Amino acid sequence: DPRAAATRRGVAAVSEFTAPLEVRRLQGCGDLWVTLRDVPYWTGCQDDIDLPLAVRCTTCYTVPAGFETDFASIPRAFWSLVGHPAGQYAQAAVLHDFLYRTKAVPRKEADRIFIEAMEVLEVPAWQRWAMWAAVRVGGSAAYGGGSD
């Protein structure tokens, strides 16, 4: 349980994914995958109260079933450094793809949610920061412009 582990580490676990990521590779589309079920991510949660997420959290972003993703647009040359795009941070990468494609939040907020979601998934700190830095430096074109 990532929330319990984060609490043991002394990190405020204030966000969480509430469904596993289930995907299927799209035939004939290279590294493109499709989600098979909704993937909800709750954020802005109060941890000090025992209430349902819908009550104690401020926001839920739901990646819908049928959403197409490449997980993370990482050149193969860097996979040995940060891991395979469908690795430990896969749910965070799919959420980030969704936030960028829909522009549900400004780019800077999408990138903040990405690093937060990777922490929830217990991605090592060095890897989180490397991935975050990469999207801050190279994500403007994917978002559709803008430097926020």
CSV table of N, CA and C in Angstrom, one decimal:
chain,number,residue,atom,x,y,z
A,1,ASP,N,0.8,-1.2,0.0
A,1,ASP,CA,0.0,0.0,0.0
A,1,ASP,C,0.9,1.2,0.0
A,2,PRO,N,0.9,2.0,-1.1
A,2,PRO,CA,1.8,3.2,-1.2
A,2,PRO,C,1.5,4.2,-0.1
A,3,ARG,N,0.2,4.4,0.3
A,3,ARG,CA,-0.1,5.4,1.3
A,3,ARG,C,0.5,5.0,2.6
A,4,ALA,N,0.4,3.8,3.0
A,4,ALA,CA,1.0,3.3,4.3
A,4,ALA,C,2.5,3.4,4.2
A,5,ALA,N,3.1,3.1,3.1
A,5,ALA,CA,4.5,3.2,3.0
A,5,ALA,C,5.0,4.6,3.1
A,6,ALA,N,4.2,5.5,2.5
A,6,ALA,CA,4.6,6.9,2.5
A,6,ALA,C,4.4,7.5,3.9
A,7,THR,N,3.4,7.0,4.6
A,7,THR,CA,3.2,7.5,6.0
A,7,THR,C,4.4,7.0,6.9
A,8,ARG,N,4.8,5.7,6.7
A,8,ARG,CA,5.9,5.2,7.4
A,8,ARG,C,7.2,6.0,7.2
A,9,ARG,N,7.4,6.5,6.0
A,9,ARG,CA,8.5,7.3,5.6
A,9,ARG,C,8.4,8.7,6.1
A,10,GLY,N,7.3,9.1,6.7
A,10,GLY,CA,7.1,10.4,7.2
A,10,GLY,C,6.6,11.4,6.1
A,11,VAL,N,6.2,10.9,4.9
A,11,VAL,CA,5.7,11.7,3.8
A,11,VAL,C,4.2,11.8,3.9
A,12,ALA,N,3.7,13.0,3.8
A,12,ALA,CA,2.2,13.1,3.8
A,12,ALA,C,1.7,12.5,2.6
A,13,ALA,N,1.0,11.4,2.7
A,13,ALA,CA,0.3,10.7,1.6
A,13,ALA,C,-1.0,11.3,1.3
A,14,VAL,N,-1.1,12.3,0.5
A,14,VAL,CA,-2.3,13.0,0.4
A,14,VAL,C,-3.0,12.8,-0.9
A,15,SER,N,-2.5,11.9,-1.7
A,15,SER,CA,-3.1,11.6,-3.0
A,15,SER,C,-3.0,10.1,-3.3
A,16,GLU,N,-3.8,9.6,-4.2
A,16,GLU,CA,-3.7,8.2,-4.5
A,16,GLU,C,-4.5,7.8,-5.8
A,17,PHE,N,-4.0,6.8,-6.4
A,17,PHE,CA,-4.7,6.1,-7.5
A,17,PHE,C,-5.6,5.1,-6.8
A,18,THR,N,-6.9,5.0,-7.3
A,18,THR,CA,-7.8,4.1,-6.7
A,18,THR,C,-8.2,2.9,-7.6
A,19,ALA,N,-7.5,2.7,-8.7
A,19,ALA,CA,-7.7,1.5,-9.6
A,19,ALA,C,-6.4,1.2,-10.2
A,20,PRO,N,-6.2,-0.1,-10.5
A,20,PRO,CA,-4.9,-0.5,-11.2
A,20,PRO,C,-5.0,0.0,-12.6
A,21,LEU,N,-3.8,0.1,-13.2
A,21,LEU,CA,-3.7,0.4,-14.6
A,21,LEU,C,-3.8,-0.9,-15.4
A,22,GLU,N,-4.8,-0.9,-16.3
A,22,GLU,CA,-5.0,-2.1,-17.2
A,22,GLU,C,-4.9,-1.5,-18.6
A,23,VAL,N,-4.0,-2.0,-19.4
A,23,VAL,CA,-3.8,-1.5,-20.8
A,23,VAL,C,-3.7,-2.7,-21.8
A,24,ARG,N,-3.9,-2.4,-23.0
A,24,ARG,CA,-3.7,-3.3,-24.1
A,24,ARG,C,-2.9,-2.6,-25.2
A,25,ARG,N,-1.9,-3.2,-25.8
A,25,ARG,CA,-1.2,-2.6,-26.9
A,25,ARG,C,-2.1,-2.6,-28.1
A,26,LEU,N,-2.1,-1.5,-28.8
A,26,LEU,CA,-2.8,-1.3,-30.1
A,26,LEU,C,-2.0,-2.0,-31.2
A,27,GLN,N,-2.6,-2.9,-31.9
A,27,GLN,CA,-1.9,-3.6,-33.0
A,27,GLN,C,-1.6,-2.6,-34.1
A,28,GLY,N,-0.4,-2.8,-34.6
A,28,GLY,CA,0.0,-2.0,-35.7
A,28,GLY,C,0.3,-0.5,-35.4
A,29,CYS,N,0.4,-0.2,-34.1
A,29,CYS,CA,0.5,1.2,-33.7
A,29,CYS,C,1.8,1.4,-32.9
A,30,GLY,N,2.8,0.6,-33.1
A,30,GLY,CA,4.1,0.8,-32.4
A,30,GLY,C,4.0,0.7,-30.9
A,31,ASP,N,4.3,1.7,-30.2
A,31,ASP,CA,4.3,1.8,-28.8
A,31,ASP,C,3.1,2.5,-28.2
A,32,LEU,N,1.9,2.3,-28.9
A,32,LEU,CA,0.7,3.0,-28.4
A,32,LEU,C,-0.2,1.9,-27.7
A,33,TRP,N,-0.7,2.3,-26.6
A,33,TRP,CA,-1.5,1.5,-25.7
A,33,TRP,C,-2.8,2.1,-25.5
A,34,VAL,N,-3.8,1.4,-25.0
A,34,VAL,CA,-5.1,1.9,-24.7
A,34,VAL,C,-5.5,1.4,-23.3
A,35,THR,N,-6.1,2.3,-22.5
A,35,THR,CA,-6.5,1.9,-21.2
A,35,THR,C,-7.8,1.1,-21.3
A,36,LEU,N,-7.9,0.1,-20.5
A,36,LEU,CA,-9.1,-0.8,-20.5
A,36,LEU,C,-10.1,-0.5,-19.4
A,37,ARG,N,-9.8,0.4,-18.5
A,37,ARG,CA,-10.7,0.8,-17.5
A,37,ARG,C,-10.3,2.2,-17.0
A,38,ASP,N,-11.3,2.9,-16.4
A,38,ASP,CA,-11.0,4.2,-15.8
A,38,ASP,C,-9.9,4.1,-14.8
A,39,VAL,N,-9.0,5.2,-14.8
A,39,VAL,CA,-7.9,5.2,-13.8
A,39,VAL,C,-8.1,6.5,-13.0
A,40,PRO,N,-8.8,6.5,-11.8
A,40,PRO,CA,-9.0,7.7,-11.0
A,40,PRO,C,-7.7,8.0,-10.2
A,41,TYR,N,-7.4,9.3,-10.1
A,41,TYR,CA,-6.3,9.8,-9.2
A,41,TYR,C,-6.9,10.9,-8.4
A,42,TRP,N,-6.9,10.7,-7.1
A,42,TRP,CA,-7.4,11.7,-6.1
A,42,TRP,C,-6.2,12.5,-5.6
A,43,THR,N,-6.4,13.8,-5.5
A,43,THR,CA,-5.4,14.7,-5.0
A,43,THR,C,-6.0,15.8,-4.1
A,44,GLY,N,-5.1,16.4,-3.3
A,44,GLY,CA,-5.6,17.5,-2.4
A,44,GLY,C,-6.4,16.9,-1.3
A,45,CYS,N,-6.0,15.7,-0.8
A,45,CYS,CA,-6.7,15.0,0.3
A,45,CYS,C,-6.2,15.4,1.7
A,46,GLN,N,-7.1,15.3,2.6
A,46,GLN,CA,-6.8,15.5,4.0
A,46,GLN,C,-6.6,14.1,4.5
A,47,ASP,N,-5.4,13.9,5.1
A,47,ASP,CA,-5.1,12.5,5.7
A,47,ASP,C,-5.5,12.3,7.1
A,48,ASP,N,-5.8,13.4,7.8
A,48,ASP,CA,-6.1,13.3,9.2
A,48,ASP,C,-7.5,12.9,9.6
A,49,ILE,N,-8.3,12.7,8.6
A,49,ILE,CA,-9.7,12.3,8.8
A,49,ILE,C,-10.1,11.0,8.1
A,50,ASP,N,-11.0,10.2,8.7
A,50,ASP,CA,-11.3,8.9,8.2
A,50,ASP,C,-12.7,9.1,7.5
A,51,LEU,N,-12.6,9.6,6.3
A,51,LEU,CA,-13.8,9.8,5.4
A,51,LEU,C,-13.5,9.3,4.0
A,52,PRO,N,-14.6,9.1,3.2
A,52,PRO,CA,-14.3,8.7,1.8
A,52,PRO,C,-13.5,9.7,1.1
A,53,LEU,N,-12.8,9.3,0.1
A,53,LEU,CA,-12.0,10.1,-0.7
A,53,LEU,C,-12.8,11.3,-1.3
A,54,ALA,N,-14.0,11.0,-1.8
A,54,ALA,CA,-14.8,12.1,-2.4
A,54,ALA,C,-15.1,13.2,-1.4
A,55,VAL,N,-15.0,12.9,-0.1
A,55,VAL,CA,-15.3,14.0,0.9
A,55,VAL,C,-14.0,14.7,1.3
A,56,ARG,N,-12.9,13.9,1.5
A,56,ARG,CA,-11.7,14.5,2.0
A,56,ARG,C,-10.7,15.0,1.0
A,57,CYS,N,-11.0,14.8,-0.3
A,57,CYS,CA,-10.1,15.2,-1.3
A,57,CYS,C,-10.7,16.3,-2.1
A,58,THR,N,-9.9,17.2,-2.7
A,58,THR,CA,-10.5,18.4,-3.4
A,58,THR,C,-10.7,18.0,-4.9
A,59,THR,N,-9.9,17.1,-5.5
A,59,THR,CA,-9.9,16.9,-6.9
A,59,THR,C,-9.7,15.4,-7.3
A,60,CYS,N,-10.4,15.0,-8.3
A,60,CYS,CA,-10.2,13.7,-8.9
A,60,CYS,C,-10.1,13.8,-10.4
A,61,TYR,N,-8.9,13.4,-10.9
A,61,TYR,CA,-8.7,13.3,-12.3
A,61,TYR,C,-8.9,11.9,-12.7
A,62,THR,N,-9.8,11.6,-13.7
A,62,THR,CA,-10.0,10.3,-14.2
A,62,THR,C,-9.6,10.1,-15.6
A,63,VAL,N,-8.6,9.3,-15.8
A,63,VAL,CA,-8.2,8.9,-17.2
A,63,VAL,C,-9.3,7.9,-17.6
A,64,PRO,N,-10.0,8.1,-18.7
A,64,PRO,CA,-11.1,7.2,-19.1
A,64,PRO,C,-10.6,6.0,-19.8
A,65,ALA,N,-11.4,4.9,-19.6
A,65,ALA,CA,-11.2,3.7,-20.4
A,65,ALA,C,-11.2,4.1,-21.9
A,66,GLY,N,-10.3,3.6,-22.7
A,66,GLY,CA,-10.2,3.9,-24.1
A,66,GLY,C,-9.2,5.0,-24.4
A,67,PHE,N,-8.6,5.5,-23.4
A,67,PHE,CA,-7.6,6.6,-23.6
A,67,PHE,C,-6.3,6.0,-24.2
A,68,GLU,N,-5.8,6.6,-25.2
A,68,GLU,CA,-4.5,6.1,-25.9
A,68,GLU,C,-3.3,6.8,-25.3
A,69,THR,N,-2.3,6.0,-25.1
A,69,THR,CA,-1.1,6.6,-24.4
A,69,THR,C,0.2,5.8,-24.9
A,70,ASP,N,1.3,6.5,-24.9
A,70,ASP,CA,2.6,5.9,-25.1
A,70,ASP,C,3.4,5.8,-23.8
A,71,PHE,N,2.7,6.0,-22.7
A,71,PHE,CA,3.2,6.0,-21.3
A,71,PHE,C,4.1,7.2,-21.2
A,72,ALA,N,5.3,7.2,-21.6
A,72,ALA,CA,6.2,8.4,-21.5
A,72,ALA,C,7.0,8.4,-22.8
A,73,SER,N,7.1,9.6,-23.4
A,73,SER,CA,7.8,9.7,-24.7
A,73,SER,C,9.3,9.8,-24.4
A,74,ILE,N,9.9,8.7,-24.0
A,74,ILE,CA,11.3,8.7,-23.7
A,74,ILE,C,12.1,8.0,-24.8
A,75,PRO,N,13.1,8.7,-25.3
A,75,PRO,CA,13.9,8.0,-26.4
A,75,PRO,C,14.6,6.8,-25.8
A,76,ARG,N,14.6,5.7,-26.6
A,76,ARG,CA,15.1,4.4,-26.1
A,76,ARG,C,16.5,4.5,-25.5
A,77,ALA,N,17.3,5.5,-26.0
A,77,ALA,CA,18.7,5.6,-25.5
A,77,ALA,C,18.7,6.0,-24.0
A,78,PHE,N,17.6,6.5,-23.5
A,78,PHE,CA,17.5,6.9,-22.1
A,78,PHE,C,16.8,5.9,-21.2
A,79,TRP,N,16.3,4.8,-21.8
A,79,TRP,CA,15.6,3.8,-21.0
A,79,TRP,C,16.5,3.2,-19.9
A,80,SER,N,17.8,3.0,-20.2
A,80,SER,CA,18.7,2.4,-19.2
A,80,SER,C,18.9,3.4,-18.0
A,81,LEU,N,18.6,4.7,-18.2
A,81,LEU,CA,18.8,5.6,-17.1
A,81,LEU,C,17.5,5.8,-16.3
A,82,VAL,N,16.4,5.9,-16.9
A,82,VAL,CA,15.1,6.2,-16.2
A,82,VAL,C,14.1,5.0,-16.2
A,83,GLY,N,14.5,4.0,-16.9
A,83,GLY,CA,13.6,2.8,-16.9
A,83,GLY,C,12.6,2.9,-18.1
A,84,HIS,N,12.0,1.7,-18.4
A,84,HIS,CA,11.1,1.6,-19.5
A,84,HIS,C,9.9,2.4,-19.3
A,85,PRO,N,9.3,3.0,-20.3
A,85,PRO,CA,8.2,3.9,-20.2
A,85,PRO,C,7.0,3.3,-19.5
A,86,ALA,N,6.9,1.9,-19.6
A,86,ALA,CA,5.7,1.2,-18.9
A,86,ALA,C,6.2,0.7,-17.6
A,87,GLY,N,7.2,1.3,-17.0
A,87,GLY,CA,7.7,0.8,-15.7
A,87,GLY,C,6.9,1.2,-14.5
A,88,GLN,N,7.6,1.4,-13.4
A,88,GLN,CA,7.0,1.7,-12.1
A,88,GLN,C,6.2,3.0,-12.1
A,89,TYR,N,6.5,3.9,-13.0
A,89,TYR,CA,5.8,5.2,-13.0
A,89,TYR,C,4.7,5.2,-14.1
A,90,ALA,N,4.3,4.0,-14.6
A,90,ALA,CA,3.4,4.0,-15.7
A,90,ALA,C,2.0,4.7,-15.5
A,91,GLN,N,1.5,4.5,-14.3
A,91,GLN,CA,0.2,5.2,-14.0
A,91,GLN,C,0.4,6.7,-14.0
A,92,ALA,N,1.5,7.1,-13.5
A,92,ALA,CA,1.7,8.6,-13.4
A,92,ALA,C,1.9,9.1,-14.9
A,93,ALA,N,2.6,8.3,-15.7
A,93,ALA,CA,2.8,8.8,-17.1
A,93,ALA,C,1.5,8.8,-17.9
A,94,VAL,N,0.6,7.9,-17.7
A,94,VAL,CA,-0.7,7.9,-18.4
A,94,VAL,C,-1.5,9.1,-17.9
A,95,LEU,N,-1.5,9.3,-16.6
A,95,LEU,CA,-2.2,10.5,-16.0
A,95,LEU,C,-1.6,11.8,-16.6
A,96,HIS,N,-0.3,11.9,-16.7
A,96,HIS,CA,0.3,13.0,-17.3
A,96,HIS,C,0.0,13.2,-18.8
A,97,ASP,N,0.0,12.1,-19.5
A,97,ASP,CA,-0.5,12.2,-20.9
A,97,ASP,C,-1.9,12.8,-21.0
A,98,PHE,N,-2.8,12.2,-20.1
A,98,PHE,CA,-4.2,12.7,-20.1
A,98,PHE,C,-4.3,14.2,-19.8
A,99,LEU,N,-3.6,14.6,-18.8
A,99,LEU,CA,-3.6,16.0,-18.4
A,99,LEU,C,-3.1,16.9,-19.5
A,100,TYR,N,-2.0,16.5,-20.2
A,100,TYR,CA,-1.5,17.3,-21.3
A,100,TYR,C,-2.5,17.3,-22.5
A,101,ARG,N,-3.0,16.2,-22.8
A,101,ARG,CA,-3.8,16.1,-24.0
A,101,ARG,C,-5.1,16.8,-23.9
A,102,THR,N,-5.7,16.8,-22.7
A,102,THR,CA,-7.0,17.4,-22.4
A,102,THR,C,-6.8,18.9,-21.9
A,103,LYS,N,-5.6,19.2,-21.5
A,103,LYS,CA,-5.3,20.5,-20.9
A,103,LYS,C,-6.3,20.8,-19.8
A,104,ALA,N,-6.5,19.8,-19.0
A,104,ALA,CA,-7.4,19.9,-17.8
A,104,ALA,C,-6.9,20.8,-16.8
A,105,VAL,N,-5.6,21.0,-16.8
A,105,VAL,CA,-4.9,22.0,-15.9
A,105,VAL,C,-3.8,22.6,-16.7
A,106,PRO,N,-3.3,23.8,-16.2
A,106,PRO,CA,-2.1,24.4,-16.9
A,106,PRO,C,-0.9,23.4,-16.8
A,107,ARG,N,0.0,23.6,-17.8
A,107,ARG,CA,1.1,22.6,-17.9
A,107,ARG,C,2.0,22.5,-16.6
A,108,LYS,N,2.2,23.6,-16.0
A,108,LYS,CA,3.0,23.5,-14.7
A,108,LYS,C,2.3,22.7,-13.7
A,109,GLU,N,1.0,22.8,-13.6
A,109,GLU,CA,0.3,22.0,-12.6
A,109,GLU,C,0.3,20.5,-13.1
A,110,ALA,N,0.1,20.2,-14.4
A,110,ALA,CA,0.2,18.8,-14.8
A,110,ALA,C,1.5,18.2,-14.5
A,111,ASP,N,2.6,19.0,-14.6
A,111,ASP,CA,3.9,18.5,-14.3
A,111,ASP,C,4.1,18.3,-12.7
A,112,ARG,N,3.5,19.1,-11.9
A,112,ARG,CA,3.5,19.0,-10.5
A,112,ARG,C,2.7,17.7,-10.1
A,113,ILE,N,1.6,17.5,-10.7
A,113,ILE,CA,0.8,16.3,-10.4
A,113,ILE,C,1.6,15.1,-10.8
A,114,PHE,N,2.3,15.1,-11.9
A,114,PHE,CA,3.1,14.0,-12.4
A,114,PHE,C,4.1,13.6,-11.4
A,115,ILE,N,4.9,14.5,-10.8
A,115,ILE,CA,5.9,14.2,-9.8
A,115,ILE,C,5.2,13.7,-8.5
A,116,GLU,N,4.1,14.3,-8.2
A,116,GLU,CA,3.4,13.9,-7.0
A,116,GLU,C,2.9,12.4,-7.2
A,117,ALA,N,2.3,12.1,-8.3
A,117,ALA,CA,1.8,10.8,-8.6
A,117,ALA,C,3.0,9.7,-8.6
A,118,MET,N,4.1,10.1,-9.1
A,118,MET,CA,5.3,9.2,-9.0
A,118,MET,C,5.7,9.0,-7.6
A,119,GLU,N,5.6,10.0,-6.7
A,119,GLU,CA,5.9,9.8,-5.3
A,119,GLU,C,4.9,8.8,-4.7
A,120,VAL,N,3.6,8.9,-5.0
A,120,VAL,CA,2.6,8.0,-4.5
A,120,VAL,C,2.9,6.6,-4.9
A,121,LEU,N,3.5,6.4,-6.1
A,121,LEU,CA,3.8,5.1,-6.7
A,121,LEU,C,5.2,4.6,-6.2
A,122,GLU,N,5.8,5.4,-5.3
A,122,GLU,CA,7.1,5.1,-4.7
A,122,GLU,C,8.2,4.9,-5.7
A,123,VAL,N,8.2,5.7,-6.8
A,123,VAL,CA,9.3,5.8,-7.7
A,123,VAL,C,10.4,6.5,-7.0
A,124,PRO,N,11.6,6.0,-7.1
A,124,PRO,CA,12.8,6.6,-6.4
A,124,PRO,C,12.9,8.1,-6.7
A,125,ALA,N,13.3,8.8,-5.7
A,125,ALA,CA,13.4,10.3,-5.8
A,125,ALA,C,14.3,10.7,-7.0
A,126,TRP,N,15.4,10.1,-7.2
A,126,TRP,CA,16.3,10.5,-8.3
A,126,TRP,C,15.5,10.4,-9.7
A,127,GLN,N,14.7,9.3,-9.8
A,127,GLN,CA,14.0,9.0,-11.0
A,127,GLN,C,12.8,10.0,-11.2
A,128,ARG,N,12.1,10.3,-10.1
A,128,ARG,CA,11.0,11.3,-10.1
A,128,ARG,C,11.6,12.6,-10.6
A,129,TRP,N,12.7,13.1,-10.1
A,129,TRP,CA,13.2,14.4,-10.4
A,129,TRP,C,13.7,14.4,-11.9
A,130,ALA,N,14.3,13.3,-12.3
A,130,ALA,CA,14.8,13.2,-13.7
A,130,ALA,C,13.6,13.3,-14.7
A,131,MET,N,12.6,12.5,-14.4
A,131,MET,CA,11.4,12.6,-15.2
A,131,MET,C,10.7,13.9,-15.2
A,132,TRP,N,10.6,14.5,-14.0
A,132,TRP,CA,10.0,15.9,-13.9
A,132,TRP,C,10.8,16.9,-14.7
A,133,ALA,N,12.1,16.9,-14.5
A,133,ALA,CA,13.0,17.8,-15.3
A,133,ALA,C,12.8,17.6,-16.8
A,134,ALA,N,12.7,16.4,-17.2
A,134,ALA,CA,12.6,16.1,-18.6
A,134,ALA,C,11.3,16.7,-19.2
A,135,VAL,N,10.2,16.6,-18.4
A,135,VAL,CA,8.9,17.1,-19.0
A,135,VAL,C,8.9,18.7,-18.8
A,136,ARG,N,9.6,19.2,-17.9
A,136,ARG,CA,9.7,20.7,-17.8
A,136,ARG,C,10.5,21.2,-18.9
A,137,VAL,N,11.6,20.5,-19.3
A,137,VAL,CA,12.4,21.0,-20.4
A,137,VAL,C,11.8,20.7,-21.7
A,138,GLY,N,11.3,19.5,-21.9
A,138,GLY,CA,10.9,19.1,-23.3
A,138,GLY,C,9.4,19.0,-23.5
A,139,GLY,N,8.6,19.3,-22.5
A,139,GLY,CA,7.1,19.1,-22.6
A,139,GLY,C,6.3,20.2,-23.3
A,140,SER,N,6.9,21.3,-23.5
A,140,SER,CA,6.1,22.4,-24.1
A,140,SER,C,5.4,22.1,-25.4
A,141,ALA,N,6.2,21.4,-26.3
A,141,ALA,CA,5.6,21.1,-27.6
A,141,ALA,C,4.5,20.1,-27.4
A,142,ALA,N,4.7,19.1,-26.5
A,142,ALA,CA,3.6,18.1,-26.3
A,142,ALA,C,2.4,18.7,-25.7
A,143,TYR,N,2.5,19.7,-24.9
A,143,TYR,CA,1.4,20.4,-24.3
A,143,TYR,C,0.7,21.3,-25.3
A,144,GLY,N,1.4,21.7,-26.3
A,144,GLY,CA,0.8,22.6,-27.3
A,144,GLY,C,1.3,24.0,-27.2
A,145,GLY,N,2.5,24.1,-26.7
A,145,GLY,CA,3.1,25.4,-26.5
A,145,GLY,C,2.9,26.0,-25.1
A,146,GLY,N,3.5,27.1,-24.8
A,146,GLY,CA,3.3,27.7,-23.5
A,146,GLY,C,4.5,27.2,-22.6
A,147,SER,N,5.0,28.1,-21.8
A,147,SER,CA,6.1,27.9,-21.0
A,147,SER,C,5.8,27.9,-19.5
A,148,ASP,N,4.6,27.9,-19.1
A,148,ASP,CA,4.3,27.9,-17.7
A,148,ASP,C,4.8,26.8,-16.9
